[in-house]
mmCIF file of C-alpha atoms and ligand atoms in Angstrom:
data_model
loop_
_atom_site.group_PDB
_atom_site.id
_atom_site.type_symbol
_atom_site.label_atom_id
_atom_site.label_comp_id
_atom_site.label_asym_id
_atom_site.label_seq_id
_atom_site.Cartn_x
_atom_site.Cartn_y
_atom_site.Cartn_z
ATOM 1 C CA UNK A 29 115.903 6.899 3.437
ATOM 2 C CA UNK A 30 116.424 3.470 4.995
ATOM 3 C CA UNK A 31 117.688 1.948 1.727
ATOM 4 C CA UNK A 32 120.237 4.776 1.412
ATOM 5 C CA UNK A 33 121.461 4.180 4.975
ATOM 6 C CA UNK A 34 121.869 0.451 4.208
ATOM 7 C CA UNK A 35 123.783 1.198 0.975
ATOM 8 C CA UNK A 36 126.132 3.588 2.821
ATOM 9 C CA UNK A 37 126.621 1.132 5.700
ATOM 10 C CA UNK A 38 127.653 -1.536 3.151
ATOM 11 C CA UNK A 39 130.532 0.666 1.894
ATOM 12 C CA UNK A 40 132.737 -0.146 4.900
ATOM 13 C CA UNK A 41 133.176 0.370 8.659
ATOM 14 C CA UNK A 42 133.123 4.178 8.450
ATOM 15 C CA UNK A 43 129.996 3.866 6.318
ATOM 16 C CA UNK A 44 128.307 1.871 9.059
ATOM 17 C CA UNK A 45 129.225 4.512 11.666
ATOM 18 C CA UNK A 46 128.065 7.464 9.509
ATOM 19 C CA UNK A 47 125.115 5.961 7.585
ATOM 20 C CA UNK A 48 122.329 7.349 9.786
ATOM 21 C CA UNK A 49 123.841 10.847 9.844
ATOM 22 C CA UNK A 50 124.368 10.937 6.075
ATOM 23 C CA UNK A 51 120.874 9.578 5.385
ATOM 24 C CA UNK A 52 119.427 12.286 7.672
ATOM 25 C CA UNK A 53 121.382 14.982 5.809
ATOM 26 C CA UNK A 54 120.210 13.557 2.458
ATOM 27 C CA UNK A 55 116.570 13.552 3.602
ATOM 28 C CA UNK A 56 116.857 17.187 4.736
ATOM 29 C CA UNK A 57 118.407 18.025 1.353
ATOM 30 C CA UNK A 58 115.446 16.481 -0.501
ATOM 31 C CA UNK A 59 113.291 18.988 1.374
ATOM 32 C CA UNK A 60 115.771 21.809 0.634
ATOM 33 C CA UNK A 61 115.761 20.818 -3.054
ATOM 34 C CA UNK A 62 111.977 21.179 -3.171
ATOM 35 C CA UNK A 63 112.224 24.662 -1.613
ATOM 36 C CA UNK A 64 114.922 25.721 -4.102
ATOM 37 C CA UNK A 65 112.853 24.711 -7.132
ATOM 38 C CA UNK A 66 109.859 26.767 -6.054
ATOM 39 C CA UNK A 67 111.758 29.625 -4.356
ATOM 40 C CA UNK A 68 110.725 32.338 -6.864
ATOM 41 C CA UNK A 69 107.070 31.324 -6.368
ATOM 42 C CA UNK A 70 107.256 31.151 -2.561
ATOM 43 C CA UNK A 71 109.152 34.428 -2.181
ATOM 44 C CA UNK A 72 112.139 32.942 -0.313
ATOM 45 C CA UNK A 73 114.829 34.357 -2.580
ATOM 46 C CA UNK A 74 116.936 37.291 -1.467
ATOM 47 C CA UNK A 75 118.625 38.064 1.830
ATOM 48 C CA UNK A 76 117.515 37.933 5.451
ATOM 49 C CA UNK A 77 118.937 41.437 5.907
ATOM 50 C CA UNK A 78 121.561 39.991 8.266
ATOM 51 C CA UNK A 79 125.192 38.996 7.726
ATOM 52 C CA UNK A 80 126.496 35.526 8.654
ATOM 53 C CA UNK A 81 129.617 34.776 10.694
ATOM 54 C CA UNK A 82 131.625 35.239 7.497
ATOM 55 C CA UNK A 83 130.415 38.835 7.226
ATOM 56 C CA UNK A 84 128.511 37.881 4.056
ATOM 57 C CA UNK A 85 124.874 38.765 3.334
ATOM 58 C CA UNK A 86 122.832 35.759 4.513
ATOM 59 C CA UNK A 87 120.336 34.491 1.931
ATOM 60 C CA UNK A 88 116.911 33.442 3.289
ATOM 61 C CA UNK A 89 117.575 29.975 1.871
ATOM 62 C CA UNK A 90 120.958 29.803 3.655
ATOM 63 C CA UNK A 91 119.079 30.005 6.959
ATOM 64 C CA UNK A 92 116.326 27.625 5.836
ATOM 65 C CA UNK A 93 118.889 25.024 4.738
ATOM 66 C CA UNK A 94 120.876 25.378 7.960
ATOM 67 C CA UNK A 95 117.791 24.954 10.158
ATOM 68 C CA UNK A 96 116.557 21.891 8.239
ATOM 69 C CA UNK A 97 119.904 20.127 8.453
ATOM 70 C CA UNK A 98 120.312 20.872 12.171
ATOM 71 C CA UNK A 99 116.745 19.673 12.834
ATOM 72 C CA UNK A 100 117.431 16.467 10.878
ATOM 73 C CA UNK A 101 120.687 15.741 12.733
ATOM 74 C CA UNK A 102 119.014 16.469 16.074
ATOM 75 C CA UNK A 103 117.071 13.212 15.423
ATOM 76 C CA UNK A 104 120.297 11.168 15.051
ATOM 77 C CA UNK A 105 121.592 10.117 18.489
ATOM 78 C CA UNK A 106 125.107 9.368 17.177
ATOM 79 C CA UNK A 107 125.658 13.057 16.253
ATOM 80 C CA UNK A 108 127.237 14.898 19.180
ATOM 81 C CA UNK A 109 127.482 18.292 17.476
ATOM 82 C CA UNK A 110 127.266 20.246 14.246
ATOM 83 C CA UNK A 111 129.481 23.094 13.031
ATOM 84 C CA UNK A 112 127.826 25.147 10.299
ATOM 85 C CA UNK A 113 128.948 27.997 8.076
ATOM 86 C CA UNK A 114 125.844 29.813 9.314
ATOM 87 C CA UNK A 115 126.661 29.465 13.034
ATOM 88 C CA UNK A 116 129.503 31.085 14.967
ATOM 89 C CA UNK A 117 130.173 28.064 17.202
ATOM 90 C CA UNK A 118 129.477 24.328 17.354
ATOM 91 C CA UNK A 119 125.945 23.301 18.417
ATOM 92 C CA UNK A 120 125.918 20.308 20.779
ATOM 93 C CA UNK A 121 123.048 17.966 19.848
ATOM 94 C CA UNK A 122 123.696 14.699 21.754
ATOM 95 C CA UNK A 123 126.477 14.919 24.414
ATOM 96 C CA UNK A 124 126.995 11.138 24.294
ATOM 97 C CA UNK A 125 127.179 11.042 20.505
ATOM 98 C CA UNK A 126 130.331 9.793 18.739
ATOM 99 C CA UNK A 127 130.251 12.011 15.602
ATOM 100 C CA UNK A 128 130.856 15.670 14.789
ATOM 101 C CA UNK A 129 129.333 17.005 11.550
ATOM 102 C CA UNK A 130 130.770 20.090 9.778
ATOM 103 C CA UNK A 131 128.505 21.556 7.131
ATOM 104 C CA UNK A 132 128.091 24.274 4.537
ATOM 105 C CA UNK A 133 124.290 24.098 4.333
ATOM 106 C CA UNK A 134 123.937 25.988 1.066
ATOM 107 C CA UNK A 135 127.140 26.610 -0.856
ATOM 108 C CA UNK A 136 127.092 28.996 -3.817
ATOM 109 C CA UNK A 137 123.895 30.725 -2.744
ATOM 110 C CA UNK A 138 124.709 33.759 -4.908
ATOM 111 C CA UNK A 139 123.517 31.511 -7.780
ATOM 112 C CA UNK A 140 120.028 31.135 -6.287
ATOM 113 C CA UNK A 141 118.301 34.143 -7.839
ATOM 114 C CA UNK A 142 119.466 33.066 -11.316
ATOM 115 C CA UNK A 143 118.384 29.427 -10.783
ATOM 116 C CA UNK A 144 122.018 28.269 -10.950
ATOM 117 C CA UNK A 145 123.468 25.145 -9.336
ATOM 118 C CA UNK A 146 124.183 25.188 -5.597
ATOM 119 C CA UNK A 147 125.132 22.515 -3.070
ATOM 120 C CA UNK A 148 125.329 21.267 0.496
ATOM 121 C CA UNK A 149 128.733 20.051 1.751
ATOM 122 C CA UNK A 150 129.409 17.890 4.832
ATOM 123 C CA UNK A 151 132.317 16.344 6.716
ATOM 124 C CA UNK A 152 131.952 13.751 9.463
ATOM 125 C CA UNK A 153 134.558 13.295 12.203
ATOM 126 C CA UNK A 154 134.908 10.897 15.100
ATOM 127 C CA UNK A 155 134.524 12.513 18.518
ATOM 128 C CA UNK A 156 136.940 11.740 21.345
ATOM 129 C CA UNK A 157 135.513 13.687 24.278
ATOM 130 C CA UNK A 158 132.275 13.433 26.266
ATOM 131 C CA UNK A 159 129.567 15.961 27.189
ATOM 132 C CA UNK A 160 129.323 19.475 25.730
ATOM 133 C CA UNK A 161 131.390 19.575 22.509
ATOM 134 C CA UNK A 162 134.194 22.141 22.514
ATOM 135 C CA UNK A 163 135.319 23.781 19.243
ATOM 136 C CA UNK A 164 138.813 22.336 19.691
ATOM 137 C CA UNK A 165 137.408 18.803 19.258
ATOM 138 C CA UNK A 166 136.394 19.658 15.674
ATOM 139 C CA UNK A 167 139.818 21.059 14.750
ATOM 140 C CA UNK A 168 141.045 17.736 13.344
ATOM 141 C CA UNK A 169 143.201 17.326 10.215
ATOM 142 C CA UNK A 170 141.250 15.911 7.272
ATOM 143 C CA UNK A 171 143.254 12.672 7.292
ATOM 144 C CA UNK A 172 141.336 11.752 10.462
ATOM 145 C CA UNK A 173 137.852 12.284 8.980
ATOM 146 C CA UNK A 174 135.393 9.375 8.702
ATOM 147 C CA UNK A 175 133.309 10.593 5.747
ATOM 148 C CA UNK A 176 132.775 13.525 3.387
ATOM 149 C CA UNK A 177 130.255 14.384 0.735
ATOM 150 C CA UNK A 178 127.982 16.857 -0.930
ATOM 151 C CA UNK A 179 124.485 17.179 -2.361
ATOM 152 C CA UNK A 180 124.474 18.878 -5.778
ATOM 153 C CA UNK A 181 121.216 20.687 -6.617
ATOM 154 C CA UNK A 182 121.633 20.667 -10.393
ATOM 155 C CA UNK A 183 119.629 19.150 -13.232
ATOM 156 C CA UNK A 184 119.487 16.216 -10.805
ATOM 157 C CA UNK A 185 119.815 15.987 -7.023
ATOM 158 C CA UNK A 186 123.012 13.986 -6.540
ATOM 159 C CA UNK A 187 124.633 12.784 -3.311
ATOM 160 C CA UNK A 188 128.362 12.174 -3.782
ATOM 161 C CA UNK A 189 130.297 10.744 -0.838
ATOM 162 C CA UNK A 190 133.339 8.875 0.390
ATOM 163 C CA UNK A 191 133.666 6.884 3.602
ATOM 164 C CA UNK A 192 137.385 6.359 3.011
ATOM 165 C CA UNK A 193 138.437 4.138 0.142
ATOM 166 C CA UNK A 194 136.274 5.151 -2.862
ATOM 167 C CA UNK A 195 133.798 7.769 -4.103
ATOM 168 C CA UNK A 196 130.194 6.866 -4.863
ATOM 169 C CA UNK A 197 127.224 8.898 -6.089
ATOM 170 C CA UNK A 198 123.502 8.422 -5.585
ATOM 171 C CA UNK A 199 120.866 10.150 -7.735
ATOM 172 C CA UNK A 200 117.526 11.090 -6.183
ATOM 173 C CA UNK A 201 114.446 9.621 -7.897
ATOM 174 C CA UNK A 202 111.484 11.864 -6.933
ATOM 175 C CA UNK A 203 108.955 9.328 -8.249
ATOM 176 C CA UNK A 204 110.272 6.612 -5.910
ATOM 177 C CA UNK A 205 111.398 9.080 -3.207
ATOM 178 C CA UNK A 206 114.728 7.298 -2.947
ATOM 179 C CA UNK A 207 118.408 7.683 -3.864
ATOM 180 C CA UNK A 208 119.658 5.252 -6.535
ATOM 181 C CA UNK A 209 123.338 4.177 -6.515
ATOM 182 C CA UNK A 210 124.217 5.500 -10.002
ATOM 183 C CA UNK A 211 128.003 6.018 -9.821
ATOM 184 C CA UNK A 212 130.207 3.311 -8.279
ATOM 185 C CA UNK A 213 133.876 3.950 -7.417
ATOM 186 C CA UNK A 214 134.302 7.222 -9.333
ATOM 187 C CA UNK A 215 137.870 7.739 -10.604
ATOM 188 C CA UNK A 216 138.941 11.237 -11.691
ATOM 189 C CA UNK A 217 140.332 11.192 -15.281
ATOM 190 C CA UNK A 218 144.015 12.195 -15.320
ATOM 191 C CA UNK A 219 143.772 13.826 -18.736
ATOM 192 C CA UNK A 220 141.230 16.203 -20.224
ATOM 193 C CA UNK A 221 138.497 18.095 -18.445
ATOM 194 C CA UNK A 222 138.670 21.814 -17.633
ATOM 195 C CA UNK A 223 140.410 24.347 -15.462
ATOM 196 C CA UNK A 224 137.914 26.047 -13.151
ATOM 197 C CA UNK A 225 138.711 29.384 -11.510
ATOM 198 C CA UNK A 226 137.398 32.945 -11.205
ATOM 199 C CA UNK A 227 140.038 34.283 -13.602
ATOM 200 C CA UNK A 228 138.813 37.888 -13.095
ATOM 201 C CA UNK A 229 140.804 37.779 -9.822
ATOM 202 C CA UNK A 230 144.107 37.006 -11.610
ATOM 203 C CA UNK A 231 145.576 40.547 -11.289
ATOM 204 C CA UNK A 232 145.126 40.265 -7.483
ATOM 205 C CA UNK A 233 146.509 36.719 -7.070
ATOM 206 C CA UNK A 234 149.430 36.067 -4.741
ATOM 207 C CA UNK A 235 152.089 33.288 -4.903
ATOM 208 C CA UNK A 236 152.851 33.953 -8.642
ATOM 209 C CA UNK A 237 149.595 32.109 -9.374
ATOM 210 C CA UNK A 238 148.802 34.107 -12.555
ATOM 211 C CA UNK A 239 152.110 33.031 -14.111
ATOM 212 C CA UNK A 240 151.661 29.461 -12.883
ATOM 213 C CA UNK A 241 148.149 29.232 -14.376
ATOM 214 C CA UNK A 242 149.312 30.672 -17.732
ATOM 215 C CA UNK A 243 152.018 27.979 -17.863
ATOM 216 C CA UNK A 244 149.566 25.204 -16.888
ATOM 217 C CA UNK A 245 147.067 26.332 -19.565
ATOM 218 C CA UNK A 246 149.808 26.214 -22.187
ATOM 219 C CA UNK A 247 151.016 22.775 -21.033
ATOM 220 C CA UNK A 248 147.575 21.157 -20.801
ATOM 221 C CA UNK A 249 145.423 23.065 -23.324
ATOM 222 C CA UNK A 250 142.443 22.771 -20.941
ATOM 223 C CA UNK A 251 139.274 24.807 -21.575
ATOM 224 C CA UNK A 252 137.584 26.899 -18.867
ATOM 225 C CA UNK A 253 134.374 26.101 -17.017
ATOM 226 C CA UNK A 254 133.319 28.031 -13.887
ATOM 227 C CA UNK A 255 129.887 27.880 -12.205
ATOM 228 C CA UNK A 256 130.784 29.873 -9.086
ATOM 229 C CA UNK A 257 129.454 27.161 -6.765
ATOM 230 C CA UNK A 258 132.211 24.886 -5.467
ATOM 231 C CA UNK A 259 129.986 21.781 -5.419
ATOM 232 C CA UNK A 260 129.100 22.134 -9.122
ATOM 233 C CA UNK A 261 132.680 22.932 -10.155
ATOM 234 C CA UNK A 262 134.169 20.066 -8.127
ATOM 235 C CA UNK A 263 131.529 17.565 -9.295
ATOM 236 C CA UNK A 264 132.404 18.323 -12.932
ATOM 237 C CA UNK A 265 136.131 18.077 -12.103
ATOM 238 C CA UNK A 266 135.600 14.679 -10.446
ATOM 239 C CA UNK A 267 133.749 13.280 -13.464
ATOM 240 C CA UNK A 268 135.585 15.001 -16.337
ATOM 241 C CA UNK A 269 139.038 15.725 -14.877
ATOM 242 C CA UNK A 270 141.029 18.965 -14.810
ATOM 243 C CA UNK A 271 141.569 21.348 -11.903
ATOM 244 C CA UNK A 272 139.521 23.607 -9.615
ATOM 245 C CA UNK A 273 141.348 26.399 -7.834
ATOM 246 C CA UNK A 274 140.711 29.364 -5.585
ATOM 247 C CA UNK A 275 144.083 31.090 -5.024
ATOM 248 C CA UNK A 276 144.829 33.664 -2.317
ATOM 249 C CA UNK A 277 144.618 37.272 -3.465
ATOM 250 C CA UNK A 278 145.085 40.753 -2.067
ATOM 251 C CA UNK A 279 141.416 40.744 -0.921
ATOM 252 C CA UNK A 280 141.507 37.214 0.561
ATOM 253 C CA UNK A 281 145.182 36.662 1.510
ATOM 254 C CA UNK A 282 144.336 33.224 2.978
ATOM 255 C CA UNK A 283 141.987 32.305 0.140
ATOM 256 C CA UNK A 284 138.172 32.505 0.224
ATOM 257 C CA UNK A 285 137.164 28.875 0.752
ATOM 258 C CA UNK A 286 136.676 27.479 4.250
ATOM 259 C CA UNK A 287 138.935 24.671 5.397
ATOM 260 C CA UNK A 288 136.578 22.634 7.608
ATOM 261 C CA UNK A 289 133.444 22.446 5.456
ATOM 262 C CA UNK A 290 134.626 23.168 1.911
ATOM 263 C CA UNK A 291 138.328 22.360 1.369
ATOM 264 C CA UNK A 292 138.692 19.244 3.568
ATOM 265 C CA UNK A 293 135.543 17.409 2.407
ATOM 266 C CA UNK A 294 136.315 18.131 -1.252
ATOM 267 C CA UNK A 295 139.954 17.115 -0.771
ATOM 268 C CA UNK A 296 138.855 13.804 0.794
ATOM 269 C CA UNK A 297 136.622 13.081 -2.215
ATOM 270 C CA UNK A 298 139.212 14.094 -4.826
ATOM 271 C CA UNK A 299 142.005 12.048 -3.213
ATOM 272 C CA UNK A 300 139.685 9.025 -2.813
ATOM 273 C CA UNK A 301 138.940 9.334 -6.563
ATOM 274 C CA UNK A 302 142.677 9.249 -7.373
ATOM 275 C CA UNK A 303 143.294 12.996 -7.648
ATOM 276 C CA UNK A 304 145.309 15.552 -5.668
ATOM 277 C CA UNK A 305 144.236 18.359 -3.315
ATOM 278 C CA UNK A 306 146.731 20.976 -2.114
ATOM 279 C CA UNK A 307 146.902 24.263 -0.334
ATOM 280 C CA UNK A 308 149.885 26.600 0.208
ATOM 281 C CA UNK A 309 151.559 24.279 2.751
ATOM 282 C CA UNK A 310 150.985 20.908 1.033
ATOM 283 C CA UNK A 311 148.102 18.386 1.154
ATOM 284 C CA UNK A 312 144.841 19.960 2.382
ATOM 285 C CA UNK A 313 144.117 16.811 4.412
ATOM 286 C CA UNK A 314 147.317 17.316 6.449
ATOM 287 C CA UNK A 315 146.575 20.918 7.498
ATOM 288 C CA UNK A 316 146.167 21.267 11.291
ATOM 289 C CA UNK A 317 143.038 23.467 11.626
ATOM 290 C CA UNK A 318 143.310 26.458 13.960
ATOM 291 C CA UNK A 319 139.737 27.843 13.778
ATOM 292 C CA UNK A 320 136.278 26.591 12.798
ATOM 293 C CA UNK A 321 135.811 29.137 9.986
ATOM 294 C CA UNK A 322 139.427 29.266 8.810
ATOM 295 C CA UNK A 323 140.016 29.940 5.099
ATOM 296 C CA UNK A 324 142.678 28.340 2.851
ATOM 297 C CA UNK A 325 143.835 28.489 -0.766
ATOM 298 C CA UNK A 326 142.548 25.467 -2.735
ATOM 299 C CA UNK A 327 144.074 23.631 -5.720
ATOM 300 C CA UNK A 328 142.449 20.265 -6.457
ATOM 301 C CA UNK A 329 141.724 17.873 -9.334
ATOM 302 C CA UNK A 330 143.605 15.504 -11.651
ATOM 303 C CA UNK A 331 147.128 14.831 -10.368
ATOM 304 C CA UNK A 332 148.705 15.854 -13.690
ATOM 305 C CA UNK A 333 146.877 19.199 -13.766
ATOM 306 C CA UNK A 334 147.611 19.999 -10.105
ATOM 307 C CA UNK A 335 151.297 19.126 -10.603
ATOM 308 C CA UNK A 336 151.417 21.230 -13.810
ATOM 309 C CA UNK A 337 150.165 24.181 -11.748
ATOM 310 C CA UNK A 338 152.146 23.794 -8.525
ATOM 311 C CA UNK A 339 155.445 22.151 -9.524
HETATM 312 P P1 LIG B 408 133.666 33.824 -6.366
HETATM 313 C C1 LIG B 408 130.424 30.385 -2.999
HETATM 314 O O1 LIG B 408 130.255 31.670 -2.410
HETATM 315 C C2 LIG B 408 131.842 29.957 -2.729
HETATM 316 O O2 LIG B 408 132.053 29.849 -1.351
HETATM 317 C C3 LIG B 408 132.146 28.641 -3.433
HETATM 318 O O3 LIG B 408 131.043 27.820 -3.540
HETATM 319 C C4 LIG B 408 132.636 29.069 -4.794
HETATM 320 O O4 LIG B 408 133.583 28.178 -5.348
HETATM 321 C C5 LIG B 408 133.281 30.440 -4.521
HETATM 322 O O5 LIG B 408 132.733 30.914 -3.293
HETATM 323 C C6 LIG B 408 132.984 31.415 -5.617
HETATM 324 O O6 LIG B 408 133.644 32.623 -5.294
HETATM 325 O O7 LIG B 408 134.565 34.865 -5.723
HETATM 326 O O8 LIG B 408 134.261 33.277 -7.650
HETATM 327 O O9 LIG B 408 132.236 34.265 -6.532
#
């Protein structure tokens, strides 16, 4: 993945600092992609029989993806620690490293047994301390992050990332075993696209969100698309426009999506593409995290659609 690391390093100073870590994640995800496409054959679908730190049934491929990404980052000396959805606490990898990686190794894994799209999400922060990495060091607002991105396992394997100013995407070419820079400086359309939400939850929504969504639908006339995997729904929103939302409800009063490795990385990408990303208290990127696995409501996409919903 040397050519990918060089392309990322050329995107700016944060790119240079994060290139090796992102290239290592991408290489692990090529391996994960291969396992996903043959999972029914190799018998790795289904659950491990255990629950993860979220109290959710852990899929076998959740654990496989987590282990491959941690193993890959263990080879990158600049990575001090990783925080993963699948692990209760941060894992220190290189005490002298300068980066902290937050990761959802396999997001949307309930789609796996129906061969639906899933993704890997990552956020990269600068580390200030030395030695063993304490959880508090990772509790940084998103505005301080160096890089964010995801791998979408869809009809193509696509790496979408931002190292600050713009959003770029790289498509994996299995014949050449390399990522090709296919999307330069993605800008989210401010009109058109779709609204993307699990509307079955509407009767349980808090914050008058059902009424707000009804008004937004009438104002914008947007159609509905919902995959049930955040990476797939956000990727479509980035390219086509519209809004993705996961409101708080009586079952998840703080929302379902995790701040550190779902909401913040996606908010960084959407804002870098010219969109907006909010939670209950304002911009997602300005939230001061209080816990590694904290959940937040998420409203992100085209500025006009987000404003039509929240204003
Ligand atoms: P629901 C996947 O479990 C996930 O964390 C996100 O990828 C996705 O956007 C959301 O949850 C889907 O949740 O309740 O609609 O199945």
